Coordinates of C-alpha atoms in Angstrom, one line a residue:
M94 CA -11.0 -37.1 -18.2
Q95 CA -13.6 -34.4 -17.1
T96 CA -14.0 -33.2 -13.8
T97 CA -17.7 -33.2 -13.3
N98 CA -20.0 -31.3 -10.6
P99 CA -22.6 -34.0 -9.0
S100 CA -24.1 -31.8 -6.4
G101 CA -25.8 -29.5 -8.9
R102 CA -24.5 -26.6 -7.1
P103 CA -22.9 -23.4 -9.1
K104 CA -19.0 -24.4 -9.6
V105 CA -16.4 -21.9 -9.3
V106 CA -13.0 -22.5 -10.5
I107 CA -10.3 -20.6 -9.4
V108 CA -7.0 -20.7 -11.4
G109 CA -3.8 -19.8 -9.2
C110 CA -3.4 -19.6 -5.8
G111 CA -1.3 -16.6 -5.1
F112 CA -2.8 -13.5 -3.1
G113 CA -5.9 -12.9 -5.3
G114 CA -6.8 -16.8 -5.6
L115 CA -6.6 -17.0 -1.9
E116 CA -8.7 -14.4 -1.0
A117 CA -11.2 -15.3 -3.5
A118 CA -11.3 -18.9 -2.2
R119 CA -11.7 -17.6 1.5
K120 CA -14.6 -15.3 0.2
L121 CA -16.5 -18.3 -1.1
Q122 CA -15.9 -20.0 2.3
D123 CA -18.7 -18.6 4.2
A124 CA -21.0 -17.7 1.4
D125 CA -24.7 -17.4 1.9
V126 CA -24.9 -19.4 -1.4
D127 CA -23.9 -22.7 -1.4
V128 CA -21.0 -23.0 -4.3
D129 CA -18.5 -25.8 -5.0
V130 CA -15.0 -24.3 -5.6
T131 CA -12.2 -26.0 -7.5
V132 CA -8.7 -24.3 -7.2
I133 CA -6.1 -25.0 -9.5
D134 CA -2.5 -24.4 -9.2
K135 CA 0.9 -25.4 -10.8
T136 CA 2.5 -25.5 -7.3
N137 CA 1.4 -27.3 -4.1
H138 CA 2.1 -24.1 -1.9
H139 CA 0.8 -20.5 -1.5
L140 CA 3.9 -18.3 -1.3
F141 CA 4.2 -15.2 0.5
Q142 CA 6.5 -13.5 -2.3
P143 CA 7.3 -10.1 -0.3
L144 CA 9.5 -12.2 1.9
L145 CA 10.9 -14.3 -1.3
Y146 CA 14.2 -12.4 -1.2
Q147 CA 14.7 -13.8 2.3
V148 CA 14.8 -17.4 1.0
A149 CA 17.3 -16.0 -1.8
T150 CA 19.5 -14.3 0.6
A151 CA 19.7 -17.4 3.4
G152 CA 17.8 -15.5 5.9
L153 CA 14.5 -17.7 6.0
A154 CA 13.9 -21.3 5.1
A155 CA 11.4 -22.0 2.3
P156 CA 8.4 -23.5 5.0
S157 CA 8.5 -20.1 6.6
I158 CA 7.0 -18.1 3.7
A159 CA 4.9 -20.8 2.0
A160 CA 2.2 -22.9 2.8
P161 CA 0.7 -26.2 1.6
V162 CA -2.4 -25.3 -0.4
R163 CA -4.3 -28.3 0.8
G164 CA -3.5 -27.4 4.4
L165 CA -5.1 -24.1 3.8
F166 CA -8.4 -25.1 2.5
R167 CA -8.3 -28.2 5.0
G168 CA -11.3 -27.0 6.9
Q169 CA -13.4 -25.7 3.6
K170 CA -15.3 -28.9 3.0
N171 CA -16.8 -27.1 -0.6
I172 CA -13.2 -26.4 -2.0
T173 CA -11.4 -29.2 -4.2
T174 CA -7.6 -28.3 -5.0
L175 CA -6.0 -29.8 -8.0
L176 CA -2.4 -29.5 -8.6
G177 CA -1.9 -28.8 -12.4
E178 CA -1.0 -26.5 -15.0
V179 CA -3.5 -24.7 -17.5
S180 CA -3.0 -24.9 -20.9
G181 CA -6.2 -23.4 -22.0
I182 CA -9.3 -22.0 -21.4
D183 CA -12.7 -22.7 -23.7
P184 CA -15.3 -20.1 -22.9
A185 CA -17.9 -21.4 -25.2
A186 CA -17.3 -24.8 -23.5
R187 CA -16.9 -23.1 -20.1
S188 CA -14.0 -25.3 -19.2
V189 CA -10.5 -25.1 -18.3
Q190 CA -8.0 -27.7 -20.0
L191 CA -4.9 -29.1 -18.2
T192 CA -1.6 -30.0 -19.6
N193 CA -2.0 -33.6 -18.3
G194 CA -5.3 -33.8 -20.9
D195 CA -7.8 -33.0 -18.0
T196 CA -10.8 -30.9 -18.4
V197 CA -12.6 -28.8 -15.6
P198 CA -16.0 -27.2 -16.2
Y199 CA -17.1 -24.4 -14.6
D200 CA -20.1 -21.9 -14.4
H201 CA -17.8 -19.0 -13.0
L202 CA -14.2 -18.7 -13.6
I203 CA -11.7 -16.8 -11.6
V204 CA -8.1 -16.3 -13.2
A205 CA -5.4 -15.2 -11.0
A206 CA -2.4 -16.6 -12.4
G207 CA -0.1 -14.1 -11.5
A208 CA 3.2 -12.6 -13.2
T209 CA 6.3 -13.8 -14.3
H210 CA 9.8 -12.0 -15.6
S211 CA 9.9 -9.7 -18.1
Y212 CA 13.6 -9.4 -19.9
F213 CA 12.0 -6.8 -22.4
G214 CA 12.2 -9.0 -25.4
H215 CA 15.7 -10.8 -24.3
D216 CA 14.6 -13.9 -22.7
E217 CA 18.2 -15.4 -23.6
W218 CA 18.9 -13.1 -20.6
S219 CA 17.0 -15.4 -17.9
T220 CA 19.9 -18.2 -17.7
A221 CA 22.6 -15.5 -16.5
A222 CA 20.4 -13.2 -14.4
P223 CA 17.6 -15.2 -12.9
G224 CA 14.7 -13.1 -11.6
L225 CA 12.7 -13.9 -8.5
K226 CA 9.1 -15.0 -8.7
T227 CA 9.2 -18.9 -7.3
L228 CA 10.8 -20.6 -4.7
A229 CA 12.8 -22.2 -7.5
D230 CA 14.1 -18.9 -8.2
A231 CA 15.3 -18.2 -4.7
F232 CA 17.1 -21.7 -4.4
E233 CA 18.9 -20.8 -7.5
I234 CA 20.1 -17.2 -6.7
R235 CA 20.8 -18.5 -3.0
R236 CA 23.0 -21.2 -4.6
R237 CA 25.0 -18.4 -6.7
V238 CA 25.2 -16.4 -4.1
L239 CA 26.7 -18.8 -1.7
L240 CA 28.9 -20.5 -4.5
S241 CA 30.5 -17.4 -5.5
F242 CA 32.2 -16.8 -1.9
E243 CA 33.2 -20.3 -1.9
T244 CA 34.6 -20.3 -5.4
A245 CA 36.7 -17.3 -4.8
E246 CA 37.9 -18.7 -1.6
I247 CA 39.7 -21.4 -3.8
T248 CA 40.8 -18.9 -6.7
A249 CA 44.1 -17.9 -6.8
D250 CA 43.4 -15.6 -10.1
L251 CA 42.8 -12.0 -8.8
E252 CA 40.6 -11.0 -11.6
R253 CA 38.5 -14.2 -11.6
R254 CA 38.2 -13.4 -7.9
R255 CA 37.1 -10.1 -8.3
A256 CA 34.2 -11.1 -10.5
L257 CA 33.1 -13.7 -8.2
L258 CA 32.8 -11.4 -5.4
T259 CA 30.8 -8.6 -8.0
F260 CA 27.1 -9.2 -7.1
V261 CA 25.1 -7.1 -9.4
V262 CA 21.3 -6.6 -9.1
I263 CA 19.3 -4.8 -12.0
G264 CA 16.4 -2.7 -11.3
A265 CA 15.6 -0.6 -8.1
G266 CA 12.4 -1.2 -7.4
P267 CA 11.3 -2.7 -3.9
T268 CA 12.8 -6.4 -4.8
G269 CA 16.1 -4.9 -6.2
V270 CA 16.6 -2.6 -3.4
E271 CA 15.8 -5.3 -0.8
M272 CA 17.9 -7.8 -2.5
A273 CA 20.7 -5.2 -3.0
G274 CA 20.8 -4.2 1.0
T275 CA 20.6 -7.9 2.0
L276 CA 23.7 -9.0 0.0
A277 CA 25.8 -6.1 1.4
E278 CA 24.9 -7.3 4.8
I279 CA 25.8 -10.9 3.8
A280 CA 29.1 -10.0 2.6
K281 CA 30.1 -7.4 5.5
H282 CA 28.6 -9.0 8.7
T283 CA 27.0 -12.3 8.2
L284 CA 30.3 -14.1 6.8
S285 CA 32.8 -12.1 8.8
G286 CA 35.4 -14.4 10.0
E287 CA 34.4 -17.4 8.2
F288 CA 37.0 -17.4 5.2
R289 CA 40.9 -17.5 5.3
H290 CA 41.8 -16.7 2.0
I291 CA 39.4 -13.8 1.1
D292 CA 37.8 -11.0 2.9
P293 CA 33.8 -11.4 2.5
A294 CA 33.8 -7.4 3.2
S295 CA 35.4 -6.9 0.0
A296 CA 32.7 -7.7 -2.4
Q297 CA 31.2 -5.3 -4.4
V298 CA 27.0 -4.8 -4.5
L299 CA 25.9 -3.0 -7.8
L300 CA 22.3 -2.0 -8.0
I301 CA 22.1 -0.8 -11.5
E302 CA 18.7 1.2 -12.4
G303 CA 17.5 2.6 -15.9
G304 CA 15.8 5.5 -14.4
P305 CA 16.8 8.6 -12.5
R306 CA 16.1 7.4 -9.0
V307 CA 15.3 4.2 -6.9
L308 CA 11.8 3.2 -5.8
Q309 CA 10.1 4.9 -8.5
A310 CA 6.7 4.4 -7.5
M311 CA 7.3 6.1 -4.0
P312 CA 7.6 9.9 -3.1
E313 CA 11.0 11.5 -4.2
S314 CA 11.5 12.6 -0.4
L315 CA 11.8 8.6 0.2
S316 CA 13.7 7.7 -2.6
V317 CA 16.3 10.3 -1.4
K318 CA 16.2 8.1 1.9
A319 CA 16.4 5.0 0.2
L320 CA 19.5 6.0 -1.7
E321 CA 21.3 7.3 1.5
Q322 CA 20.5 3.9 3.4
L323 CA 21.9 1.8 0.5
Q324 CA 24.9 3.9 0.1
K325 CA 25.5 3.7 4.0
L326 CA 25.4 -0.1 3.7
G327 CA 28.2 -0.1 0.9
V328 CA 25.8 -0.6 -1.9
E329 CA 27.0 1.4 -5.3
V330 CA 23.9 2.7 -7.3
R331 CA 24.1 3.7 -10.6
L332 CA 21.0 5.2 -11.9
N333 CA 20.5 6.2 -15.4
A334 CA 22.1 3.1 -16.5
R335 CA 20.5 1.1 -19.2
V336 CA 21.7 -2.9 -19.4
T337 CA 22.4 -3.9 -23.3
A338 CA 23.8 -7.1 -22.7
I339 CA 24.2 -10.0 -20.4
D340 CA 25.8 -13.2 -20.5
N341 CA 27.3 -15.5 -18.0
A342 CA 30.6 -13.7 -17.3
G343 CA 29.0 -10.1 -16.7
L344 CA 27.0 -7.5 -18.4
E345 CA 27.3 -4.6 -20.5
V346 CA 25.7 -1.2 -19.6
Q347 CA 24.7 1.8 -21.5
T348 CA 24.8 5.7 -19.8
G349 CA 23.8 9.0 -21.3
G350 CA 21.9 9.8 -24.6
G351 CA 19.1 11.2 -22.4
A352 CA 17.4 14.9 -22.7
D353 CA 20.2 16.4 -20.8
G354 CA 22.3 15.8 -24.0
A355 CA 25.0 13.6 -21.8
P356 CA 27.3 11.5 -24.4
V357 CA 26.4 8.1 -24.5
Q358 CA 29.1 5.7 -22.7
S359 CA 29.3 2.1 -22.7
Y360 CA 31.3 -0.2 -20.3
R361 CA 31.2 -3.8 -19.0
I362 CA 30.8 -5.2 -15.4
D363 CA 32.4 -8.6 -14.8
S364 CA 30.3 -10.6 -12.4
S365 CA 29.3 -14.3 -11.5
C366 CA 26.4 -13.1 -9.9
V367 CA 23.5 -11.1 -11.7
V368 CA 20.0 -10.8 -10.6
W369 CA 17.2 -9.5 -12.5
A370 CA 14.5 -7.4 -10.7
A371 CA 13.9 -5.1 -13.6
G372 CA 10.7 -6.4 -15.3
V373 CA 7.1 -7.9 -14.7
A374 CA 4.9 -9.7 -17.4
A375 CA 1.6 -10.9 -16.6
S376 CA 1.3 -15.0 -17.1
P377 CA 1.0 -16.0 -20.6
L378 CA -2.2 -17.2 -19.7
G379 CA -3.5 -13.4 -20.2
R380 CA -2.7 -13.2 -23.8
M381 CA -4.3 -17.0 -24.2
L382 CA -7.6 -16.0 -22.6
G383 CA -7.7 -12.6 -24.7
A384 CA -7.4 -14.7 -27.7
A385 CA -10.1 -16.7 -26.7
T386 CA -12.8 -14.2 -25.6
G387 CA -11.5 -11.5 -28.1
V388 CA -10.7 -9.0 -24.8
E389 CA -7.7 -6.9 -25.8
C390 CA -4.2 -7.3 -23.5
D391 CA -2.2 -4.0 -22.8
R392 CA 1.7 -4.4 -23.5
A393 CA 2.6 -6.1 -20.6
G394 CA 0.2 -9.2 -21.2
R395 CA -2.3 -8.1 -18.5
I396 CA -6.3 -8.3 -20.1
K397 CA -8.4 -5.6 -19.7
V398 CA -11.5 -5.9 -17.2
E399 CA -14.9 -4.5 -17.0
P400 CA -15.4 -2.2 -13.9
D401 CA -16.5 -5.3 -12.0
L402 CA -13.3 -7.3 -12.9
S403 CA -15.5 -9.5 -15.3
L404 CA -14.4 -9.9 -19.1
A405 CA -16.3 -7.9 -21.6
G406 CA -19.1 -10.4 -23.4
H407 CA -18.0 -12.9 -20.5
P408 CA -19.3 -11.8 -17.4
E409 CA -18.8 -15.4 -15.9
I410 CA -15.0 -14.7 -16.2
S411 CA -13.1 -12.5 -14.1
V412 CA -9.6 -11.7 -13.6
V413 CA -7.5 -10.2 -10.7
G414 CA -4.0 -9.7 -9.4
D415 CA -1.2 -9.1 -11.7
L416 CA -3.0 -10.9 -14.8
A417 CA -5.5 -7.8 -15.1
A418 CA -5.5 -4.4 -16.3
A419 CA -7.8 -3.2 -13.6
M420 CA -9.0 0.4 -12.5
S421 CA -10.2 1.6 -9.0
Y422 CA -13.6 3.3 -9.2
A423 CA -14.1 5.4 -6.1
P424 CA -17.2 7.8 -6.0
G425 CA -16.7 11.1 -7.3
K426 CA -13.1 10.4 -8.4
P427 CA -11.8 9.4 -12.0
P428 CA -10.8 5.9 -12.4
K429 CA -7.4 5.1 -11.3
P430 CA -4.9 2.1 -12.3
V431 CA -4.6 -0.6 -9.6
P432 CA -1.0 -1.2 -8.8
G433 CA 0.5 -4.8 -9.0
V434 CA 1.1 -5.3 -5.4
S435 CA -0.1 -7.8 -3.1
P436 CA -3.0 -5.8 -1.4
G437 CA -4.5 -5.1 -4.7
A438 CA -4.5 -8.7 -5.7
K439 CA -6.4 -9.8 -2.3
Q440 CA -8.8 -7.0 -2.5
A441 CA -9.7 -7.8 -6.0
G442 CA -9.8 -11.4 -5.2
R443 CA -12.4 -10.8 -2.3
A444 CA -14.4 -8.4 -4.7
A445 CA -14.3 -10.9 -7.6
A446 CA -15.8 -13.6 -5.5
A447 CA -18.5 -11.2 -4.0
N448 CA -19.6 -10.4 -7.6
I449 CA -19.9 -13.9 -8.4
L450 CA -22.2 -14.5 -5.2
R451 CA -24.1 -11.5 -6.4
R452 CA -24.6 -12.9 -9.9
I453 CA -25.8 -16.4 -8.3
A454 CA -28.6 -14.4 -6.5
G455 CA -29.8 -12.6 -9.3
R456 CA -28.2 -9.3 -7.6
P457 CA -26.4 -6.6 -9.9
T458 CA -22.7 -6.5 -9.3
V459 CA -20.6 -3.6 -8.0
P460 CA -17.2 -1.7 -9.7
F461 CA -14.0 -2.6 -8.0
R462 CA -13.0 0.1 -5.8
Y463 CA -9.2 -0.5 -4.7
A464 CA -8.3 1.0 -0.9
D465 CA -4.4 2.3 -1.3
Y466 CA -2.7 1.6 2.3
G467 CA 0.5 2.7 0.9
N468 CA 3.9 1.2 0.3
L469 CA 6.4 -0.2 2.2
A470 CA 10.6 -1.3 1.3
T471 CA 13.4 -2.4 3.6
I472 CA 16.7 -1.7 2.7
G473 CA 18.6 -3.5 5.3
R474 CA 19.3 -3.9 9.2
N475 CA 17.5 -0.7 10.7
S476 CA 16.8 0.7 7.3
A477 CA 13.5 1.0 5.5
V478 CA 11.0 3.4 3.9
V479 CA 7.3 3.7 4.6
D480 CA 4.7 5.5 2.7
L481 CA 1.5 5.2 4.1
G482 CA -2.0 6.4 3.1
T483 CA -4.3 8.0 6.2
P484 CA -7.5 10.0 6.5
F485 CA -5.5 12.6 7.2
G486 CA -3.0 12.8 4.4
P487 CA 0.3 10.7 3.7
L488 CA 2.6 9.8 6.3
R489 CA 5.9 9.1 5.4
F490 CA 9.2 8.1 7.6
S491 CA 12.3 6.2 7.2
G492 CA 15.0 4.7 9.3
R493 CA 14.7 2.4 12.2
L494 CA 11.1 3.1 12.9
A495 CA 10.1 2.1 9.5
W496 CA 12.2 -0.9 9.8
L497 CA 10.3 -1.9 12.8
F498 CA 7.0 -1.3 11.1
W499 CA 7.9 -3.3 8.0
L500 CA 8.9 -6.2 10.0
F501 CA 5.8 -6.3 12.0
A502 CA 3.4 -5.7 9.1
H503 CA 5.1 -8.3 6.9
A504 CA 4.9 -10.6 10.0
Y505 CA 1.3 -10.1 10.7
F506 CA 0.2 -10.7 7.1
L507 CA 2.2 -14.3 6.9
I508 CA 0.0 -17.1 6.4
G509 CA -0.4 -19.1 9.4
F510 CA 0.5 -18.5 13.3
R511 CA 3.5 -20.9 12.8
N512 CA 5.0 -19.2 10.2
R513 CA 4.7 -16.0 11.9
I514 CA 6.4 -17.2 14.9
V515 CA 9.2 -19.0 13.2
V516 CA 9.9 -15.9 11.2
M517 CA 9.8 -13.4 14.1
M518 CA 12.1 -16.1 16.0
D519 CA 14.4 -16.1 12.8
W520 CA 14.5 -12.3 12.7
A521 CA 15.3 -11.6 16.2
S522 CA 18.4 -14.3 16.3
A523 CA 19.6 -12.5 12.9
Y524 CA 19.6 -9.2 14.7
W525 CA 21.4 -10.1 17.5
S526 CA 23.9 -12.5 15.9
F527 CA 24.3 -11.0 12.2
Q528 CA 23.6 -14.9 11.0
R529 CA 21.8 -16.1 8.6
N530 CA 20.8 -19.7 9.2
A531 CA 19.5 -21.0 5.9
R532 CA 23.0 -20.9 4.2
V533 CA 22.5 -24.4 3.0
V534 CA 23.0 -25.4 -0.8
A535 CA 21.9 -29.3 -1.6
D536 CA 23.5 -29.4 -5.0
V537 CA 26.1 -27.4 -6.1
Q538 CA 26.0 -28.0 -9.4
G539 CA 22.1 -27.6 -9.8
K540 CA 19.1 -25.9 -8.2
S541 CA 19.3 -26.6 -4.5
E542 CA 16.0 -27.6 -2.6
S543 CA 15.2 -26.4 1.2

């Protein structure tokens, strides 16, 4: 079956409804030029990924950070939404193929398919150490965390119990730091007094990082502050530690062998709950599109784009977000790589849509310019680090003020007024009671749904 466009207006197809795809669609809502827009996504919801770890750690319910795609575009009469997975793109025919056999033609295409986990060539680790990119991932991690405590309660063997109460997070970027800090809070505060045969506070939370410091994308001074705050929460941080193997019973770690000449040492950590936060790779759609258009991809699978975010030789195709190896072009400055963060995806989505409207109107496109507003990361209760870019130079702070700033910034950018209110109420309740009210596992054998 082929979806056609009877209106005769230019047809824009957007693949993916993450931050980049959503902003592109919104930009096309009030366009001076009439266009028909089709948004294709393999899920029926837009996900606010920066708070996904809170679903995984039972702090928020899934609807608090996810919104139905159809509901988001209810008022945009020029937008059609399709639930489907893209299996191919035919640049010659200007069409997108779906796994169900349908074909969706386009005049202009924006590909915003996002990223997935990268296990650095060890995809077999994924079953033992799930990553965190989707709601399904969050449900699985939440299930493993909660059931580790439940199983430890009924386990008499002390070695087995120790492994059940050892939680390992691999990768000390923002997701890893936030996950480790929250796990420590759950063990020491949330579950206090709820078990009779174990002390949840005795749980060990390890954060494994292959580099020399946590939050390496941030200034070193804030990395030091983050490390101090993690240690204060009880998280054991192991730096310059490389994971060499993972199985269902734990992982192997190697240290040493660096430029300092330290001897290579290997050891094992027995753990029943390992979370992967170490690597990100572009959606496989990037390499698929690169092969179809002859455009090169980088090592992470991101496709290289022109200054206006289009593909060389295919100006009708734009790529944004984590799928694009994009550069920022500020006047009078050398091009700089665009970081793989949500503000970058949002800005690129709006820019790509604006350039499509320029092409339709017969005007020249403009290079993409990324405005870097800084980085935020929360570590736990009253603990966070903030690195902001201001006209007067960088503004950096940590501790309670940074934590409050992080809270309000994330609530502000949530989709929908109701989501903001619900999240703020949940956070306020958790702050005063130390409780996390989404501690529900629907299926102890498989993935929970909530």
